[in-house]
Amino acid sequence: MAQPTILELVGQIDNTTAEGIESRVGAALDGKPPALVLDFTKVTFVSSAGLRVLLMAAKRCRKDNVAIALHSIAPPIAEVFAQSGLDAFLPTYESRAAALGAVAPGL
Amino acid sequence: VLTLLEEVVLLTIDPRSGRLRGGTDHGVPYALAGAVLFDLAIAGRIDTDATSIRVTSHAPTGNAIQDRVLAELSKQPGPRSVRDFVEEVFRQRTDLEGEALRQLTERGIIRHEKTKLLWVIDRERFPLVEGKPQQLVTARLAQAILGDEIPDMRDIMLVSLAHACGLLGVVLAPAQLEARADWIEKLSRIETISRSVGEAITTLMRDLARGTMGPF
């Protein structure tokens, strides 16, 4: 059974790093995983450019029928997600276990 | 490819008469300021957090309007409030609309006609020379609002600006807009720039209604 792909993101997600993250997400989805989990444990900041790349990841996942989940999001970043309404497009969880439980419950 | 500023201005042209339609009173100038900021964000020159703009590259884009706004933003070191900047552009009466109309004329999409009303009053019209660009903009807006997929970012920006300044009514019927009101709100919340434009317009409308708006 195919395993979800987990991507660990690090540092700031802004217009200097968004392109690299877009490439990583695209490459991960090209592998046709059943689910994509984005680990935010080491993410310190998300700008508007960062929100855009995350929203486009959600768009690609919907198109490819791949479940997506984010986890371990620092409160200031969670606040940005809530303010922009991004959390309506991308489900977020407190831990990796909870994210995996949601997108791949059989594992 | 048109800039977002040109696309919003194109939406303000009535294709039958060539006249400019205003959307929400005074809302369009705010939306145009927001459109230039989006153009700069798309060009990778600025980025925003929840409230402020940061210039991330001072390199000119080659577009005269964008480069002037970029130079203005670069004058102040450090982050600057998105809403303050949008309001400043409005207060300065920067003629973004006129400049975008000139660019659309140079591109051969519209032409500029000046006539006299009662031999005295200047009346300007901007008839479409080529209808397709405006049709493409309205089709993208309609698809972004009525479709089930998450739109491309550029279309989300366009929806949010057109929504903020009351121009969605030229694309869809009131019943269609009402049926998709939640979706339009969702799309309009995503970007700091659109939220700031929307807040600035709401505040201006409230001040005008109260009669507290000073001379600008």
PDB file of C-alpha atoms in Angstrom:
ATOM      1  CA  MET A   1       0.000   0.000   0.000  1.00  0.00           C
ATOM      2  CA  ALA A   2       1.386   3.416  -1.016  1.00  0.00           C
ATOM      3  CA  GLN A   3       2.483   5.637   1.847  1.00  0.00           C
ATOM      4  CA  PRO A   4       1.650   9.344   2.291  1.00  0.00           C
ATOM      5  CA  THR A   5       4.468  11.695   1.388  1.00  0.00           C
ATOM      6  CA  ILE A   6       5.669  13.869   4.247  1.00  0.00           C
ATOM      7  CA  LEU A   7       7.461  17.129   3.454  1.00  0.00           C
ATOM      8  CA  GLU A   8       9.223  18.956   6.257  1.00  0.00           C
ATOM      9  CA  LEU A   9       9.244  22.684   5.616  1.00  0.00           C
ATOM     10  CA  VAL A  10      11.815  24.899   7.314  1.00  0.00           C
ATOM     11  CA  GLY A  11      12.139  28.618   8.109  1.00  0.00           C
ATOM     12  CA  GLN A  12      10.236  31.317   6.290  1.00  0.00           C
ATOM     13  CA  ILE A  13       7.767  30.642   3.501  1.00  0.00           C
ATOM     14  CA  ASP A  14       7.847  33.891   1.549  1.00  0.00           C
ATOM     15  CA  ASN A  15       8.608  35.098  -1.950  1.00  0.00           C
ATOM     16  CA  THR A  16      12.250  34.126  -1.626  1.00  0.00           C
ATOM     17  CA  THR A  17      11.452  30.497  -0.752  1.00  0.00           C
ATOM     18  CA  ALA A  18       8.009  29.958  -2.326  1.00  0.00           C
ATOM     19  CA  GLU A  19       9.353  28.802  -5.686  1.00  0.00           C
ATOM     20  CA  GLY A  20      11.517  26.120  -4.089  1.00  0.00           C
ATOM     21  CA  ILE A  21       8.597  24.874  -2.005  1.00  0.00           C
ATOM     22  CA  GLU A  22       6.357  24.864  -5.079  1.00  0.00           C
ATOM     23  CA  SER A  23       8.941  22.659  -6.837  1.00  0.00           C
ATOM     24  CA  ARG A  24       9.199  20.288  -3.873  1.00  0.00           C
ATOM     25  CA  VAL A  25       5.411  19.959  -3.600  1.00  0.00           C
ATOM     26  CA  GLY A  26       5.111  19.491  -7.373  1.00  0.00           C
ATOM     27  CA  ALA A  27       7.798  16.788  -7.388  1.00  0.00           C
ATOM     28  CA  ALA A  28       6.134  15.029  -4.449  1.00  0.00           C
ATOM     29  CA  LEU A  29       2.747  15.049  -6.193  1.00  0.00           C
ATOM     30  CA  ASP A  30       4.310  13.819  -9.440  1.00  0.00           C
ATOM     31  CA  GLY A  31       5.030  10.629  -7.486  1.00  0.00           C
ATOM     32  CA  LYS A  32       1.245  10.175  -7.118  1.00  0.00           C
ATOM     33  CA  PRO A  33       1.110   9.610  -3.355  1.00  0.00           C
ATOM     34  CA  PRO A  34      -2.265   8.868  -1.740  1.00  0.00           C
ATOM     35  CA  ALA A  35      -1.750  11.820   0.587  1.00  0.00           C
ATOM     36  CA  LEU A  36       0.592  14.743   1.209  1.00  0.00           C
ATOM     37  CA  VAL A  37       1.462  15.873   4.722  1.00  0.00           C
ATOM     38  CA  LEU A  38       3.263  19.171   5.260  1.00  0.00           C
ATOM     39  CA  ASP A  39       5.183  19.336   8.514  1.00  0.00           C
ATOM     40  CA  PHE A  40       5.287  22.925   9.830  1.00  0.00           C
ATOM     41  CA  THR A  41       7.274  22.171  12.990  1.00  0.00           C
ATOM     42  CA  LYS A  42      10.243  24.269  11.797  1.00  0.00           C
ATOM     43  CA  VAL A  43       8.317  26.936   9.885  1.00  0.00           C
ATOM     44  CA  THR A  44       8.778  30.377  11.452  1.00  0.00           C
ATOM     45  CA  PHE A  45       6.844  32.716   9.131  1.00  0.00           C
ATOM     46  CA  VAL A  46       4.383  32.577   6.235  1.00  0.00           C
ATOM     47  CA  SER A  47       3.891  35.639   4.020  1.00  0.00           C
ATOM     48  CA  SER A  48       1.242  36.234   1.351  1.00  0.00           C
ATOM     49  CA  ALA A  49       3.535  34.623  -1.227  1.00  0.00           C
ATOM     50  CA  GLY A  50       3.715  31.632   1.125  1.00  0.00           C
ATOM     51  CA  LEU A  51      -0.070  31.476   1.462  1.00  0.00           C
ATOM     52  CA  ARG A  52      -0.324  31.503  -2.341  1.00  0.00           C
ATOM     53  CA  VAL A  53       2.006  28.544  -2.764  1.00  0.00           C
ATOM     54  CA  LEU A  54       0.098  26.601  -0.084  1.00  0.00           C
ATOM     55  CA  LEU A  55      -3.259  27.388  -1.694  1.00  0.00           C
ATOM     56  CA  MET A  56      -1.945  26.263  -5.074  1.00  0.00           C
ATOM     57  CA  ALA A  57      -0.748  23.046  -3.421  1.00  0.00           C
ATOM     58  CA  ALA A  58      -4.320  22.541  -2.181  1.00  0.00           C
ATOM     59  CA  LYS A  59      -5.593  23.202  -5.706  1.00  0.00           C
ATOM     60  CA  ARG A  60      -3.220  20.645  -7.242  1.00  0.00           C
ATOM     61  CA  CYS A  61      -4.139  18.078  -4.556  1.00  0.00           C
ATOM     62  CA  ARG A  62      -7.849  18.529  -5.269  1.00  0.00           C
ATOM     63  CA  LYS A  63      -7.211  18.104  -8.983  1.00  0.00           C
ATOM     64  CA  ASP A  64      -5.085  14.984  -8.448  1.00  0.00           C
ATOM     65  CA  ASN A  65      -7.442  13.621  -5.799  1.00  0.00           C
ATOM     66  CA  VAL A  66      -4.690  13.560  -3.168  1.00  0.00           C
ATOM     67  CA  ALA A  67      -5.535  14.227   0.478  1.00  0.00           C
ATOM     68  CA  ILE A  68      -3.469  17.029   2.047  1.00  0.00           C
ATOM     69  CA  ALA A  69      -2.876  17.959   5.660  1.00  0.00           C
ATOM     70  CA  LEU A  70      -0.669  20.381   7.558  1.00  0.00           C
ATOM     71  CA  HIS A  71       0.507  19.876  11.120  1.00  0.00           C
ATOM     72  CA  SER A  72       2.389  21.415  14.045  1.00  0.00           C
ATOM     73  CA  ILE A  73       1.680  25.010  13.088  1.00  0.00           C
ATOM     74  CA  ALA A  74       2.944  27.758  15.405  1.00  0.00           C
ATOM     75  CA  PRO A  75       0.139  29.954  16.825  1.00  0.00           C
ATOM     76  CA  PRO A  76       1.172  33.152  14.950  1.00  0.00           C
ATOM     77  CA  ILE A  77       1.079  31.242  11.661  1.00  0.00           C
ATOM     78  CA  ALA A  78      -2.231  29.580  12.596  1.00  0.00           C
ATOM     79  CA  GLU A  79      -3.563  33.100  13.176  1.00  0.00           C
ATOM     80  CA  VAL A  80      -2.468  34.115   9.661  1.00  0.00           C
ATOM     81  CA  PHE A  81      -4.220  31.032   8.273  1.00  0.00           C
ATOM     82  CA  ALA A  82      -7.411  31.901  10.152  1.00  0.00           C
ATOM     83  CA  GLN A  83      -7.298  35.554   9.101  1.00  0.00           C
ATOM     84  CA  SER A  84      -6.851  34.681   5.426  1.00  0.00           C
ATOM     85  CA  GLY A  85      -9.308  31.803   5.560  1.00  0.00           C
ATOM     86  CA  LEU A  86      -6.630  29.420   4.282  1.00  0.00           C
ATOM     87  CA  ASP A  87      -7.695  26.892   6.901  1.00  0.00           C
ATOM     88  CA  ALA A  88     -10.938  26.488   4.936  1.00  0.00           C
ATOM     89  CA  PHE A  89      -8.899  25.035   2.060  1.00  0.00           C
ATOM     90  CA  LEU A  90      -6.195  23.192   3.981  1.00  0.00           C
ATOM     91  CA  PRO A  91      -6.966  21.007   7.003  1.00  0.00           C
ATOM     92  CA  THR A  92      -4.545  21.533   9.873  1.00  0.00           C
ATOM     93  CA  TYR A  93      -3.719  19.231  12.781  1.00  0.00           C
ATOM     94  CA  GLU A  94      -1.803  19.501  16.033  1.00  0.00           C
ATOM     95  CA  SER A  95       0.572  16.630  15.382  1.00  0.00           C
ATOM     96  CA  ARG A  96       1.935  14.414  12.649  1.00  0.00           C
ATOM     97  CA  ALA A  97       0.069  11.451  14.099  1.00  0.00           C
ATOM     98  CA  ALA A  98      -3.219  13.354  13.921  1.00  0.00           C
ATOM     99  CA  ALA A  99      -2.516  14.496  10.333  1.00  0.00           C
ATOM    100  CA  LEU A 100      -1.624  10.956   9.231  1.00  0.00           C
ATOM    101  CA  GLY A 101      -4.652   9.599  11.052  1.00  0.00           C
ATOM    102  CA  ALA A 102      -6.841  11.960   9.055  1.00  0.00           C
ATOM    103  CA  VAL A 103      -5.365  11.424   5.586  1.00  0.00           C
ATOM    104  CA  ALA A 104      -4.364   7.754   5.884  1.00  0.00           C
ATOM    105  CA  PRO A 105      -6.494   6.249   8.634  1.00  0.00           C
ATOM    106  CA  GLY A 106      -5.499   2.651   7.813  1.00  0.00           C
ATOM    107  CA  LEU A 107      -1.808   3.195   8.515  1.00  0.00           C
TER     108      LEU A 107
ATOM    109  CA  VAL B   1      -0.412  39.488 -21.187  1.00  0.00           C
ATOM    110  CA  LEU B   2      -2.314  42.324 -19.530  1.00  0.00           C
ATOM    111  CA  THR B   3      -1.382  43.554 -16.079  1.00  0.00           C
ATOM    112  CA  LEU B   4      -3.930  43.138 -13.302  1.00  0.00           C
ATOM    113  CA  LEU B   5      -4.326  46.931 -13.283  1.00  0.00           C
ATOM    114  CA  GLU B   6      -5.206  46.885 -16.988  1.00  0.00           C
ATOM    115  CA  GLU B   7      -7.647  44.018 -16.427  1.00  0.00           C
ATOM    116  CA  VAL B   8      -9.506  45.882 -13.670  1.00  0.00           C
ATOM    117  CA  VAL B   9      -9.635  49.057 -15.779  1.00  0.00           C
ATOM    118  CA  LEU B  10     -10.873  47.028 -18.746  1.00  0.00           C
ATOM    119  CA  LEU B  11     -13.722  45.795 -16.533  1.00  0.00           C
ATOM    120  CA  THR B  12     -14.767  49.383 -15.887  1.00  0.00           C
ATOM    121  CA  ILE B  13     -15.417  50.023 -19.600  1.00  0.00           C
ATOM    122  CA  ASP B  14     -18.985  49.536 -20.781  1.00  0.00           C
ATOM    123  CA  PRO B  15     -18.505  47.566 -24.024  1.00  0.00           C
ATOM    124  CA  ARG B  16     -21.619  49.071 -25.622  1.00  0.00           C
ATOM    125  CA  SER B  17     -20.990  52.739 -24.949  1.00  0.00           C
ATOM    126  CA  GLY B  18     -17.250  52.847 -24.287  1.00  0.00           C
ATOM    127  CA  ARG B  19     -17.961  54.873 -21.151  1.00  0.00           C
ATOM    128  CA  LEU B  20     -16.333  54.173 -17.810  1.00  0.00           C
ATOM    129  CA  ARG B  21     -18.552  52.711 -15.139  1.00  0.00           C
ATOM    130  CA  GLY B  22     -17.655  53.446 -11.584  1.00  0.00           C
ATOM    131  CA  GLY B  23     -18.607  50.374  -9.549  1.00  0.00           C
ATOM    132  CA  THR B  24     -18.957  51.456  -5.924  1.00  0.00           C
ATOM    133  CA  ASP B  25     -18.526  55.225  -5.725  1.00  0.00           C
ATOM    134  CA  HIS B  26     -14.852  55.997  -5.152  1.00  0.00           C
ATOM    135  CA  GLY B  27     -14.126  52.266  -4.780  1.00  0.00           C
ATOM    136  CA  VAL B  28     -12.377  51.805  -8.099  1.00  0.00           C
ATOM    137  CA  PRO B  29      -9.337  54.021  -7.289  1.00  0.00           C
ATOM    138  CA  TYR B  30      -8.654  51.903  -4.189  1.00  0.00           C
ATOM    139  CA  ALA B  31      -8.987  48.709  -6.215  1.00  0.00           C
ATOM    140  CA  LEU B  32      -6.563  50.094  -8.807  1.00  0.00           C
ATOM    141  CA  ALA B  33      -4.005  50.821  -6.087  1.00  0.00           C
ATOM    142  CA  GLY B  34      -4.482  47.227  -4.924  1.00  0.00           C
ATOM    143  CA  ALA B  35      -4.086  45.969  -8.501  1.00  0.00           C
ATOM    144  CA  VAL B  36      -0.681  47.657  -8.875  1.00  0.00           C
ATOM    145  CA  LEU B  37       0.438  46.093  -5.600  1.00  0.00           C
ATOM    146  CA  PHE B  38      -0.678  42.690  -6.871  1.00  0.00           C
ATOM    147  CA  ASP B  39       1.214  43.296 -10.128  1.00  0.00           C
ATOM    148  CA  LEU B  40       4.332  44.022  -8.069  1.00  0.00           C
ATOM    149  CA  ALA B  41       3.733  40.899  -5.952  1.00  0.00           C
ATOM    150  CA  ILE B  42       3.334  38.768  -9.106  1.00  0.00           C
ATOM    151  CA  ALA B  43       6.585  40.307 -10.424  1.00  0.00           C
ATOM    152  CA  GLY B  44       8.306  39.269  -7.181  1.00  0.00           C
ATOM    153  CA  ARG B  45       9.120  42.841  -6.128  1.00  0.00           C
ATOM    154  CA  ILE B  46       7.049  42.965  -2.928  1.00  0.00           C
ATOM    155  CA  ASP B  47       5.642  40.581  -0.366  1.00  0.00           C
ATOM    156  CA  THR B  48       3.112  41.177   2.405  1.00  0.00           C
ATOM    157  CA  ASP B  49       2.385  39.794   5.837  1.00  0.00           C
ATOM    158  CA  ALA B  50      -0.968  40.192   7.603  1.00  0.00           C
ATOM    159  CA  THR B  51      -0.817  43.996   7.489  1.00  0.00           C
ATOM    160  CA  SER B  52       2.298  45.358   5.821  1.00  0.00           C
ATOM    161  CA  ILE B  53       4.217  45.461   2.557  1.00  0.00           C
ATOM    162  CA  ARG B  54       7.908  44.734   2.242  1.00  0.00           C
ATOM    163  CA  VAL B  55       9.932  45.523  -0.877  1.00  0.00           C
ATOM    164  CA  THR B  56      11.936  42.396  -1.653  1.00  0.00           C
ATOM    165  CA  SER B  57      13.535  43.550  -4.902  1.00  0.00           C
ATOM    166  CA  HIS B  58      14.179  47.089  -6.123  1.00  0.00           C
ATOM    167  CA  ALA B  59      14.854  45.963  -9.699  1.00  0.00           C
ATOM    168  CA  PRO B  60      12.585  47.776 -12.180  1.00  0.00           C
ATOM    169  CA  THR B  61       9.861  45.708 -13.833  1.00  0.00           C
ATOM    170  CA  GLY B  62       9.910  47.707 -17.066  1.00  0.00           C
ATOM    171  CA  ASN B  63       6.304  48.809 -16.547  1.00  0.00           C
ATOM    172  CA  ALA B  64       6.222  52.579 -15.906  1.00  0.00           C
ATOM    173  CA  ILE B  65       3.304  52.492 -13.428  1.00  0.00           C
ATOM    174  CA  GLN B  66       4.687  49.586 -11.431  1.00  0.00           C
ATOM    175  CA  ASP B  67       8.164  51.101 -11.314  1.00  0.00           C
ATOM    176  CA  ARG B  68       6.821  54.436 -10.056  1.00  0.00           C
ATOM    177  CA  VAL B  69       4.855  52.709  -7.282  1.00  0.00           C
ATOM    178  CA  LEU B  70       7.879  50.511  -6.481  1.00  0.00           C
ATOM    179  CA  ALA B  71      10.065  53.614  -6.184  1.00  0.00           C
ATOM    180  CA  GLU B  72       7.478  55.201  -3.884  1.00  0.00           C
ATOM    181  CA  LEU B  73       7.381  52.086  -1.702  1.00  0.00           C
ATOM    182  CA  SER B  74      11.184  51.920  -1.632  1.00  0.00           C
ATOM    183  CA  LYS B  75      11.461  55.452  -0.215  1.00  0.00           C
ATOM    184  CA  GLN B  76      10.475  54.264   3.239  1.00  0.00           C
ATOM    185  CA  PRO B  77      12.854  51.803   4.855  1.00  0.00           C
ATOM    186  CA  GLY B  78      11.201  48.795   6.449  1.00  0.00           C
ATOM    187  CA  PRO B  79       7.646  47.509   6.174  1.00  0.00           C
ATOM    188  CA  ARG B  80       4.750  49.806   5.372  1.00  0.00           C
ATOM    189  CA  SER B  81       1.050  49.315   6.122  1.00  0.00           C
ATOM    190  CA  VAL B  82      -0.821  48.045   3.056  1.00  0.00           C
ATOM    191  CA  ARG B  83      -3.926  49.960   4.002  1.00  0.00           C
ATOM    192  CA  ASP B  84      -2.044  53.231   4.599  1.00  0.00           C
ATOM    193  CA  PHE B  85      -0.411  52.916   1.211  1.00  0.00           C
ATOM    194  CA  VAL B  86      -3.695  52.206  -0.595  1.00  0.00           C
ATOM    195  CA  GLU B  87      -5.271  55.216   1.140  1.00  0.00           C
ATOM    196  CA  GLU B  88      -2.278  57.402   0.304  1.00  0.00           C
ATOM    197  CA  VAL B  89      -2.550  56.529  -3.390  1.00  0.00           C
ATOM    198  CA  PHE B  90      -6.225  57.497  -3.216  1.00  0.00           C
ATOM    199  CA  ARG B  91      -5.543  60.774  -1.380  1.00  0.00           C
ATOM    200  CA  GLN B  92      -2.861  61.755  -3.863  1.00  0.00           C
ATOM    201  CA  ARG B  93      -5.423  61.255  -6.634  1.00  0.00           C
ATOM    202  CA  THR B  94      -2.845  59.296  -8.573  1.00  0.00           C
ATOM    203  CA  ASP B  95      -4.352  58.770 -11.993  1.00  0.00           C
ATOM    204  CA  LEU B  96      -3.767  55.044 -12.241  1.00  0.00           C
ATOM    205  CA  GLU B  97      -6.934  54.726 -14.298  1.00  0.00           C
ATOM    206  CA  GLY B  98      -5.752  57.294 -16.867  1.00  0.00           C
ATOM    207  CA  GLU B  99      -2.340  55.666 -17.136  1.00  0.00           C
ATOM    208  CA  ALA B 100      -3.831  52.195 -17.562  1.00  0.00           C
ATOM    209  CA  LEU B 101      -6.252  53.529 -20.194  1.00  0.00           C
ATOM    210  CA  ARG B 102      -3.266  54.974 -22.079  1.00  0.00           C
ATOM    211  CA  GLN B 103      -1.506  51.606 -21.921  1.00  0.00           C
ATOM    212  CA  LEU B 104      -4.633  49.811 -23.187  1.00  0.00           C
ATOM    213  CA  THR B 105      -4.850  52.357 -26.023  1.00  0.00           C
ATOM    214  CA  GLU B 106      -1.184  51.782 -26.907  1.00  0.00           C
ATOM    215  CA  ARG B 107      -1.826  48.042 -26.968  1.00  0.00           C
ATOM    216  CA  GLY B 108      -4.641  48.632 -29.487  1.00  0.00           C
ATOM    217  CA  ILE B 109      -7.337  47.197 -27.197  1.00  0.00           C
ATOM    218  CA  ILE B 110      -9.312  50.424 -26.821  1.00  0.00           C
ATOM    219  CA  ARG B 111      -9.336  53.820 -28.521  1.00  0.00           C
ATOM    220  CA  HIS B 112      -9.748  57.209 -26.917  1.00  0.00           C
ATOM    221  CA  GLU B 113     -12.542  59.469 -28.168  1.00  0.00           C
ATOM    222  CA  LYS B 114     -13.088  62.995 -26.922  1.00  0.00           C
ATOM    223  CA  THR B 115     -16.296  64.818 -27.786  1.00  0.00           C
ATOM    224  CA  LYS B 116     -18.008  67.974 -26.561  1.00  0.00           C
ATOM    225  CA  LEU B 117     -21.373  67.822 -24.873  1.00  0.00           C
ATOM    226  CA  LEU B 118     -23.398  70.976 -25.587  1.00  0.00           C
ATOM    227  CA  TRP B 119     -20.216  72.364 -27.252  1.00  0.00           C
ATOM    228  CA  VAL B 120     -18.661  72.917 -23.826  1.00  0.00           C
ATOM    229  CA  ILE B 121     -18.360  69.858 -21.618  1.00  0.00           C
ATOM    230  CA  ASP B 122     -15.626  67.368 -22.488  1.00  0.00           C
ATOM    231  CA  ARG B 123     -16.887  63.843 -22.753  1.00  0.00           C
ATOM    232  CA  GLU B 124     -14.496  60.918 -23.027  1.00  0.00           C
ATOM    233  CA  ARG B 125     -15.226  57.434 -24.295  1.00  0.00           C
ATOM    234  CA  PHE B 126     -12.994  54.410 -24.628  1.00  0.00           C
ATOM    235  CA  PRO B 127     -14.651  52.086 -27.160  1.00  0.00           C
ATOM    236  CA  LEU B 128     -13.201  48.598 -27.423  1.00  0.00           C
ATOM    237  CA  VAL B 129     -11.192  48.109 -30.607  1.00  0.00           C
ATOM    238  CA  GLU B 130     -10.787  44.462 -29.751  1.00  0.00           C
ATOM    239  CA  GLY B 131     -13.500  42.839 -27.633  1.00  0.00           C
ATOM    240  CA  LYS B 132     -11.705  39.600 -26.824  1.00  0.00           C
ATOM    241  CA  PRO B 133      -9.457  40.788 -23.958  1.00  0.00           C
ATOM    242  CA  GLN B 134     -12.443  42.101 -21.985  1.00  0.00           C
ATOM    243  CA  GLN B 135     -14.428  38.948 -22.761  1.00  0.00           C
ATOM    244  CA  LEU B 136     -11.545  36.820 -21.487  1.00  0.00           C
ATOM    245  CA  VAL B 137     -11.376  38.804 -18.239  1.00  0.00           C
ATOM    246  CA  THR B 138     -15.107  38.480 -17.611  1.00  0.00           C
ATOM    247  CA  ALA B 139     -15.042  34.769 -18.537  1.00  0.00           C
ATOM    248  CA  ARG B 140     -12.202  34.148 -16.068  1.00  0.00           C
ATOM    249  CA  LEU B 141     -14.086  35.995 -13.338  1.00  0.00           C
ATOM    250  CA  ALA B 142     -17.281  34.045 -14.014  1.00  0.00           C
ATOM    251  CA  GLN B 143     -15.407  30.724 -14.010  1.00  0.00           C
ATOM    252  CA  ALA B 144     -13.571  31.595 -10.784  1.00  0.00           C
ATOM    253  CA  ILE B 145     -16.847  32.429  -9.046  1.00  0.00           C
ATOM    254  CA  LEU B 146     -19.179  29.801 -10.470  1.00  0.00           C
ATOM    255  CA  GLY B 147     -16.688  26.929 -10.798  1.00  0.00           C
ATOM    256  CA  ASP B 148     -16.017  24.338  -8.116  1.00  0.00           C
ATOM    257  CA  GLU B 149     -12.225  24.390  -8.375  1.00  0.00           C
ATOM    258  CA  ILE B 150      -9.852  26.666  -6.490  1.00  0.00           C
ATOM    259  CA  PRO B 151      -9.072  29.383  -9.058  1.00  0.00           C
ATOM    260  CA  ASP B 152      -5.552  30.371 -10.101  1.00  0.00           C
ATOM    261  CA  MET B 153      -4.030  33.045  -7.836  1.00  0.00           C
ATOM    262  CA  ARG B 154      -4.284  35.740 -10.492  1.00  0.00           C
ATOM    263  CA  ASP B 155      -8.018  35.067 -10.814  1.00  0.00           C
ATOM    264  CA  ILE B 156      -8.443  35.104  -7.024  1.00  0.00           C
ATOM    265  CA  MET B 157      -6.768  38.535  -6.986  1.00  0.00           C
ATOM    266  CA  LEU B 158      -9.066  39.744  -9.756  1.00  0.00           C
ATOM    267  CA  VAL B 159     -12.215  38.443  -8.027  1.00  0.00           C
ATOM    268  CA  SER B 160     -11.242  40.048  -4.739  1.00  0.00           C
ATOM    269  CA  LEU B 161     -10.540  43.469  -6.268  1.00  0.00           C
ATOM    270  CA  ALA B 162     -13.672  43.443  -8.449  1.00  0.00           C
ATOM    271  CA  HIS B 163     -15.686  42.411  -5.390  1.00  0.00           C
ATOM    272  CA  ALA B 164     -14.200  45.157  -3.223  1.00  0.00           C
ATOM    273  CA  CYS B 165     -15.068  47.916  -5.680  1.00  0.00           C
ATOM    274  CA  GLY B 166     -18.477  46.623  -6.763  1.00  0.00           C
ATOM    275  CA  LEU B 167     -17.578  45.508 -10.293  1.00  0.00           C
ATOM    276  CA  LEU B 168     -18.715  41.887 -10.062  1.00  0.00           C
ATOM    277  CA  GLY B 169     -22.213  43.030 -10.993  1.00  0.00           C
ATOM    278  CA  VAL B 170     -21.014  43.715 -14.535  1.00  0.00           C
ATOM    279  CA  VAL B 171     -20.044  40.065 -14.916  1.00  0.00           C
ATOM    280  CA  LEU B 172     -22.761  38.075 -13.152  1.00  0.00           C
ATOM    281  CA  ALA B 173     -26.436  38.482 -12.316  1.00  0.00           C
ATOM    282  CA  PRO B 174     -27.434  39.437  -8.753  1.00  0.00           C
ATOM    283  CA  ALA B 175     -28.918  35.961  -8.178  1.00  0.00           C
ATOM    284  CA  GLN B 176     -25.648  34.301  -9.259  1.00  0.00           C
ATOM    285  CA  LEU B 177     -23.635  36.556  -6.963  1.00  0.00           C
ATOM    286  CA  GLU B 178     -25.994  35.883  -4.079  1.00  0.00           C
ATOM    287  CA  ALA B 179     -25.788  32.128  -4.609  1.00  0.00           C
ATOM    288  CA  ARG B 180     -21.967  32.310  -4.544  1.00  0.00           C
ATOM    289  CA  ALA B 181     -21.623  34.995  -1.866  1.00  0.00           C
ATOM    290  CA  ASP B 182     -19.834  32.687   0.616  1.00  0.00           C
ATOM    291  CA  TRP B 183     -17.330  31.570  -2.022  1.00  0.00           C
ATOM    292  CA  ILE B 184     -16.674  35.170  -3.107  1.00  0.00           C
ATOM    293  CA  GLU B 185     -16.060  36.128   0.539  1.00  0.00           C
ATOM    294  CA  LYS B 186     -13.683  33.187   0.947  1.00  0.00           C
ATOM    295  CA  LEU B 187     -11.688  34.184  -2.123  1.00  0.00           C
ATOM    296  CA  SER B 188     -11.663  37.840  -1.072  1.00  0.00           C
ATOM    297  CA  ARG B 189     -10.223  37.079   2.369  1.00  0.00           C
ATOM    298  CA  ILE B 190      -7.131  35.234   1.215  1.00  0.00           C
ATOM    299  CA  GLU B 191      -4.943  38.196   0.261  1.00  0.00           C
ATOM    300  CA  THR B 192      -3.827  40.964   2.644  1.00  0.00           C
ATOM    301  CA  ILE B 193      -3.937  43.445  -0.245  1.00  0.00           C
ATOM    302  CA  SER B 194      -7.609  42.698  -1.042  1.00  0.00           C
ATOM    303  CA  ARG B 195      -8.598  42.784   2.615  1.00  0.00           C
ATOM    304  CA  SER B 196      -6.893  46.173   2.979  1.00  0.00           C
ATOM    305  CA  VAL B 197      -8.594  47.524  -0.163  1.00  0.00           C
ATOM    306  CA  GLY B 198     -11.965  46.264   1.100  1.00  0.00           C
ATOM    307  CA  GLU B 199     -11.442  47.801   4.549  1.00  0.00           C
ATOM    308  CA  ALA B 200     -10.355  51.126   3.034  1.00  0.00           C
ATOM    309  CA  ILE B 201     -13.459  51.262   0.824  1.00  0.00           C
ATOM    310  CA  THR B 202     -15.757  50.309   3.720  1.00  0.00           C
ATOM    311  CA  THR B 203     -14.233  53.038   5.900  1.00  0.00           C
ATOM    312  CA  LEU B 204     -14.515  55.613   3.127  1.00  0.00           C
ATOM    313  CA  MET B 205     -18.166  54.730   2.486  1.00  0.00           C
ATOM    314  CA  ARG B 206     -18.909  54.987   6.218  1.00  0.00           C
ATOM    315  CA  ASP B 207     -17.182  58.371   6.449  1.00  0.00           C
ATOM    316  CA  LEU B 208     -19.021  59.643   3.383  1.00  0.00           C
ATOM    317  CA  ALA B 209     -22.345  58.455   4.811  1.00  0.00           C
ATOM    318  CA  ARG B 210     -21.591  60.266   8.080  1.00  0.00           C
ATOM    319  CA  GLY B 211     -20.393  63.340   6.213  1.00  0.00           C
ATOM    320  CA  THR B 212     -17.067  63.194   8.041  1.00  0.00           C
ATOM    321  CA  MET B 213     -14.843  62.851   4.984  1.00  0.00           C
ATOM    322  CA  GLY B 214     -12.571  65.859   4.732  1.00  0.00           C
ATOM    323  CA  PRO B 215     -11.572  67.462   1.464  1.00  0.00           C
ATOM    324  CA  PHE B 216      -9.263  65.251  -0.575  1.00  0.00           C
TER     325      PHE B 216
END
